[in-house]
CSV table of C-alpha atoms in Angstrom, one decimal:
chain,number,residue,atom,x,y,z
A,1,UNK,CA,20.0,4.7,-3.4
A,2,UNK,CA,16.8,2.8,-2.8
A,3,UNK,CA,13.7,4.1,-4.8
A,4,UNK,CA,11.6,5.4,-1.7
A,5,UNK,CA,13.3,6.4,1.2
A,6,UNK,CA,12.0,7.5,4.9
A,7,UNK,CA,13.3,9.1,7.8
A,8,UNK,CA,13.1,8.3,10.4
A,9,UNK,CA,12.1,4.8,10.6
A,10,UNK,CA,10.8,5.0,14.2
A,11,UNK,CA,9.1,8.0,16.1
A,12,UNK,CA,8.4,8.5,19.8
A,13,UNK,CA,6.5,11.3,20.2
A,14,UNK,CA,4.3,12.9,23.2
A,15,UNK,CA,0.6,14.5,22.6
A,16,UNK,CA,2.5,18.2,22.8
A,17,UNK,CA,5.8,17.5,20.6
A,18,UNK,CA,6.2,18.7,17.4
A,19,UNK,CA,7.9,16.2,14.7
A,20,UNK,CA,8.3,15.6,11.0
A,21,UNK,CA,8.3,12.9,8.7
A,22,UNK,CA,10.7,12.8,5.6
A,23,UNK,CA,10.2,11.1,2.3
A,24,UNK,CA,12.1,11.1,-0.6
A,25,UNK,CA,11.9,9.5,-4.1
A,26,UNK,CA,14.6,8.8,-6.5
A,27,UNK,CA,12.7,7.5,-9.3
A,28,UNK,CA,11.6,10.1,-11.2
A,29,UNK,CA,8.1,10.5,-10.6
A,30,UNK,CA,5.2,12.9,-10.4
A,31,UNK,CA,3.1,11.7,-7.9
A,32,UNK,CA,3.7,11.2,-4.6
A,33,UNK,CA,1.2,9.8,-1.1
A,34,UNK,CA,1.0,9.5,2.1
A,35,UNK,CA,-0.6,6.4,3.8
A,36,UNK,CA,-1.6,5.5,7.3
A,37,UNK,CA,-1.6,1.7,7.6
A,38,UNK,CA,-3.1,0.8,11.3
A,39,UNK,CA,-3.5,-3.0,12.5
A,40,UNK,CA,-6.5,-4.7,11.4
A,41,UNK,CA,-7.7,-1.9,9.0
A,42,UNK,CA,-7.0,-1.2,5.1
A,43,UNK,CA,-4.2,1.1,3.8
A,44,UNK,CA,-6.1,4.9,4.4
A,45,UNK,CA,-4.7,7.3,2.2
A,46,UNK,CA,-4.1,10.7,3.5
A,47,UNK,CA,-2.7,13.0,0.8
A,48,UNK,CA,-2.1,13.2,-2.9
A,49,UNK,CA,0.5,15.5,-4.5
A,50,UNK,CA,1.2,15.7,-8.2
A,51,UNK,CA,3.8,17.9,-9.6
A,52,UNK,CA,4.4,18.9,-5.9
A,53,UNK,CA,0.6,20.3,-5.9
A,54,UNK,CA,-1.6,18.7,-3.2
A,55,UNK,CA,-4.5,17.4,-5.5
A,56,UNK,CA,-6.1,15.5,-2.3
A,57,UNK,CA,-7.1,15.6,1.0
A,58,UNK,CA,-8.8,12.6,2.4
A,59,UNK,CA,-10.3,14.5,4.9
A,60,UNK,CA,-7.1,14.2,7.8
A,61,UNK,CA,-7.2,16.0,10.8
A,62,UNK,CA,-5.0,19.0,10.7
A,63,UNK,CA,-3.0,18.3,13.1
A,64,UNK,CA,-0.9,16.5,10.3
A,65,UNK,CA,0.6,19.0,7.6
A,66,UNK,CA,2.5,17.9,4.3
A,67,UNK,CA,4.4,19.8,2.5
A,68,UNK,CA,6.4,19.1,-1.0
A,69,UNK,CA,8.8,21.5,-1.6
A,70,UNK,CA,9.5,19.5,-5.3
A,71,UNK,CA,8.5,16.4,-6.6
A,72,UNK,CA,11.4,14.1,-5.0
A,73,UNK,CA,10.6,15.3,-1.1
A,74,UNK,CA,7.1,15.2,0.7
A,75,UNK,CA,7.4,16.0,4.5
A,76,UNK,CA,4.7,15.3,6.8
A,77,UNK,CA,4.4,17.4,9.6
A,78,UNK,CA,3.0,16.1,13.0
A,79,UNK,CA,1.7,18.2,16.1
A,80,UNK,CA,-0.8,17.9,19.2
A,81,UNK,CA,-1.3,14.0,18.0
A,82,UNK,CA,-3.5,12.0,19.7
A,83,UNK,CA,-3.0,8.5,20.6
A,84,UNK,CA,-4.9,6.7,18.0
A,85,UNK,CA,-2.8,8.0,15.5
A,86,UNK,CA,0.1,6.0,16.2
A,87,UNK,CA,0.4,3.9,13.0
A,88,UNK,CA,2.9,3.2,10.4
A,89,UNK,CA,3.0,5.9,7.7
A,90,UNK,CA,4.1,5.0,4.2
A,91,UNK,CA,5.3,7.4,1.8
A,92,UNK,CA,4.7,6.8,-1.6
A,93,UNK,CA,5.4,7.7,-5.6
A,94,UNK,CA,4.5,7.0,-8.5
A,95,UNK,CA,5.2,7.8,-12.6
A,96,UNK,CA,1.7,9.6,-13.2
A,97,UNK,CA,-1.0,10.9,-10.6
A,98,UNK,CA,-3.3,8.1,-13.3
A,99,UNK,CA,-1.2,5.5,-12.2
A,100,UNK,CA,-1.4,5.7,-8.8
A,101,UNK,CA,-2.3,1.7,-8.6
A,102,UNK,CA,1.5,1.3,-9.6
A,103,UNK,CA,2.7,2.4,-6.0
A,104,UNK,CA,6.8,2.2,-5.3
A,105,UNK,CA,6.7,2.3,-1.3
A,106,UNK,CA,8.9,3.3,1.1
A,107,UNK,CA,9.7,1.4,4.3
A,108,UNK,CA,7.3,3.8,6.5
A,109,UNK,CA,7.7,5.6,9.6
A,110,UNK,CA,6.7,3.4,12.7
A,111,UNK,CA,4.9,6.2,14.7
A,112,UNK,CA,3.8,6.0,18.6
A,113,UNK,CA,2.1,8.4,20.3
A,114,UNK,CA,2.3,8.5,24.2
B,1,UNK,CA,-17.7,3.5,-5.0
B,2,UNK,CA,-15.1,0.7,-4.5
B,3,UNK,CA,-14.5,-2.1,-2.2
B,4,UNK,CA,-12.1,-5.0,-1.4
B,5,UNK,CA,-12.6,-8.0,0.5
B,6,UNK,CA,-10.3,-10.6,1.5
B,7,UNK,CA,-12.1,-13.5,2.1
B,8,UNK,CA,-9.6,-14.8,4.9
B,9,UNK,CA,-7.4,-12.8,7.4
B,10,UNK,CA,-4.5,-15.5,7.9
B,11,UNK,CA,-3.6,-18.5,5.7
B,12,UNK,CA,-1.0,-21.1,7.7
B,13,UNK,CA,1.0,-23.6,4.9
B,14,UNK,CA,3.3,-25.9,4.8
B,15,UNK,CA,6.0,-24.8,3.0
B,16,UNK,CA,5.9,-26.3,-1.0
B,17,UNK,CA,2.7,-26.6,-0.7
B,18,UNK,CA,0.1,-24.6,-3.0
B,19,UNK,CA,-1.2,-21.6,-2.0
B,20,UNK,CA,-4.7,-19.6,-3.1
B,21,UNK,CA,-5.3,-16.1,-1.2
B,22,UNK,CA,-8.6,-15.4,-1.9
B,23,UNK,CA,-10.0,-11.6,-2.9
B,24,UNK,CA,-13.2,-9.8,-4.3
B,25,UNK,CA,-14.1,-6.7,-5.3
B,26,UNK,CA,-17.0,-4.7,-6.0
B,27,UNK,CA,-17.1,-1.9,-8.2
B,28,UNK,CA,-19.6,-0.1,-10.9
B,29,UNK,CA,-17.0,0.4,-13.6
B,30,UNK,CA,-14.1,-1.7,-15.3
B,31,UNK,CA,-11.4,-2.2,-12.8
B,32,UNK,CA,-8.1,-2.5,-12.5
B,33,UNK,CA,-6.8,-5.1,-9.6
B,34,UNK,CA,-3.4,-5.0,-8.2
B,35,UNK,CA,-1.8,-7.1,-5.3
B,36,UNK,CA,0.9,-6.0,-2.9
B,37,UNK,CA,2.9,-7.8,-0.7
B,38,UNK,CA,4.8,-6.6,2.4
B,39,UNK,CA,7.3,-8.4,4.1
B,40,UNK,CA,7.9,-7.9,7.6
B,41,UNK,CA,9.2,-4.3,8.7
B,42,UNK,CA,9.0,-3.4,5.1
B,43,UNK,CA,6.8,-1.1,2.9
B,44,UNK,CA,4.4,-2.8,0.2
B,45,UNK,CA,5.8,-3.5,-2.9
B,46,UNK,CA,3.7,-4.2,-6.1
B,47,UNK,CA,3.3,-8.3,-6.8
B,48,UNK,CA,1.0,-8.2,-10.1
B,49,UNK,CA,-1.4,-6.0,-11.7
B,50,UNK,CA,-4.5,-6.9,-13.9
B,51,UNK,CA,-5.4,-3.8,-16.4
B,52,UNK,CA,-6.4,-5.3,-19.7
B,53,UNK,CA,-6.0,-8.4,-21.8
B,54,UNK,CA,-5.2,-12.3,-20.9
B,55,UNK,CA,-7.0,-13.0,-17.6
B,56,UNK,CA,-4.2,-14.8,-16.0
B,57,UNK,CA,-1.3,-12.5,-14.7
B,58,UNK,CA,1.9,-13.6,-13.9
B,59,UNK,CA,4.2,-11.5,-11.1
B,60,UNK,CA,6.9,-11.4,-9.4
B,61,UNK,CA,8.5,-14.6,-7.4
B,62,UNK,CA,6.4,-17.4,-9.1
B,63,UNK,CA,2.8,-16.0,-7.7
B,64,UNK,CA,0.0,-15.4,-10.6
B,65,UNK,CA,-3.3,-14.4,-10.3
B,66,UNK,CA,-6.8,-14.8,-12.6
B,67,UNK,CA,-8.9,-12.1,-13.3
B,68,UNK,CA,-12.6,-13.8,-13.4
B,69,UNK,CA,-15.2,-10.7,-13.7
B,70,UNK,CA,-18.2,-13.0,-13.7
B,71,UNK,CA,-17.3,-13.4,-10.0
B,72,UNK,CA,-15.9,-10.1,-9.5
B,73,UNK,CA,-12.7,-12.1,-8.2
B,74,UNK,CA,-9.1,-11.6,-8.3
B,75,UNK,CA,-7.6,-14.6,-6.1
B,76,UNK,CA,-3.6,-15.4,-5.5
B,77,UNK,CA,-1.8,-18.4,-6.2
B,78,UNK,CA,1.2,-20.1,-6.6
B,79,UNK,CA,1.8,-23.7,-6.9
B,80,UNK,CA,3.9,-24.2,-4.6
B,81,UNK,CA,5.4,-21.8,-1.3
B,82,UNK,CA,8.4,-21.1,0.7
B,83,UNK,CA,9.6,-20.2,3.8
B,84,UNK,CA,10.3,-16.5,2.2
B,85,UNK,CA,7.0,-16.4,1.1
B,86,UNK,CA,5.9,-15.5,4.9
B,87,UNK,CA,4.3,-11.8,4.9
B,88,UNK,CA,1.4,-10.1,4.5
B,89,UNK,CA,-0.8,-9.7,1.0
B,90,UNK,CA,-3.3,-7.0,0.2
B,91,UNK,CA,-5.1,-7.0,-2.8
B,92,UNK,CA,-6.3,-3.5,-4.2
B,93,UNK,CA,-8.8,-2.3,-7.2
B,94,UNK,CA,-8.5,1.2,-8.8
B,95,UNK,CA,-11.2,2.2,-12.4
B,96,UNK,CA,-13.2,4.5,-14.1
B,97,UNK,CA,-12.1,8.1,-13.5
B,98,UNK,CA,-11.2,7.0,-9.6
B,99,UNK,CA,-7.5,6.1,-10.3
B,100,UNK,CA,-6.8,5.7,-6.9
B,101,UNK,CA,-6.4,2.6,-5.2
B,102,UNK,CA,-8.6,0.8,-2.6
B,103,UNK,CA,-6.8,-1.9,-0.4
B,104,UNK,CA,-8.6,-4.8,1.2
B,105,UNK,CA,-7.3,-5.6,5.1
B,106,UNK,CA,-4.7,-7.5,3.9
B,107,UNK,CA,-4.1,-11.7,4.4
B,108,UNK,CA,-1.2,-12.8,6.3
B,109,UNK,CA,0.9,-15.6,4.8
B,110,UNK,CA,2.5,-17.6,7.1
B,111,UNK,CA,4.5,-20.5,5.8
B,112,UNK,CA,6.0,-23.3,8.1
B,113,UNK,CA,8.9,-25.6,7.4
């Protein structure tokens, strides 16, 4: 098993589809993230969760919903999306919510919105 | 409040030739600088890290990087590249009680035979 792993890897989605994102972590850590990484811009971090408690919210719409259930799976729920947000969203972990510079990445979810 | 810049968006080589990515940061408390690499339809994965101690930083797959404060840099380098090398570099600075990282716009790496 590979440290990070996401599902799917590529997402078609209309403006009015419901969808989910899956990531899961089998490394042993705490901390877990959600990224958006668009062309041309830096990595944006969405949400922070440590010890499955969301500890941040970087101001995302809410049309995106996470949810970790424990601290191996963080789900990122997607609905009424907009364009714009197609992107590639990375999953994250790491050992300690303090070491969040010491990222272990997934592969991310290639996500386009028609 | 942190930043990151990456002085150049793409750097072309020749492959086995030297290579310096170029990055500075700005920030109002003692940092610590990371770079990342991600290879094509792939997720980042961490190169080197800079928290404390000797100013040069060895990483993974021959790249180092120096940690000069005076000029609030943190530049990339390895002496000499390959073809493999090709992919996209973002350096990133986390300090003080903000543990969370900040990620420049990344330089792409593109190495040529």
């Amino acid at each position: 098993e590979t440290g990070v792993t996401q599902t799917p890897r590529h997402l078609v989605m209309g403006m009015t589809n419901k969808k989910s994102l899956k990531c899961e972590q089998h490394l042993g850590h705490n901390a877990m993230y959600w990224y958006k990484q668009s062309a041309k811009k830096p990595l944006e971090l969405m949400f922070v969760y440590n010890f499955k408690e969301q500890t941040e919210n970087n101001s995302v719409p809410s049309r995106f919903s996470p949810e970790c259930p424990n601290s191996s799976h963080l789900f990122l729920h997607l609905h009424t999306l907009q364009p714009e947000d197609s992107a590639l969203y990375l999953c994250a972990s790491s050992q300690e919510v303090t070491r969040a510079g010491e990222l272990f990445f997934g592969e991310g979810s290639r996500l386009t919105v028609l | 409040a942190q930043s990151v810049t990456q002085l150049d968006s793409q750097v072309p080589v020749f492959e086995e030739a030297p290579v310096e990515l170029r990055c500075n940061y700005s920030s109002s408390v003692s940092v610590y600088l990371f770079w990342y690499v991600q290879y094509p339809n792939q997720g980042l994965q961490l190169l080197l890290k800079y928290l404390s101690g000797s100013t040069l930083v060895k990483g993974i797959n021959g790249f180092e990087a120096e940690f000069n404060k005076s000029q609030t840099s943190f530049h990339l380098r390895k002496p000499s590249v390959h073809i493999s090398d090709t992919a996209e570099y973002f350096c990133a600075v986390s300090g003080g009680s903000n543990y969370k990282l900040t990620f420049g716009k990344g330089t792409l790496l593109t190495v040529n035979p």
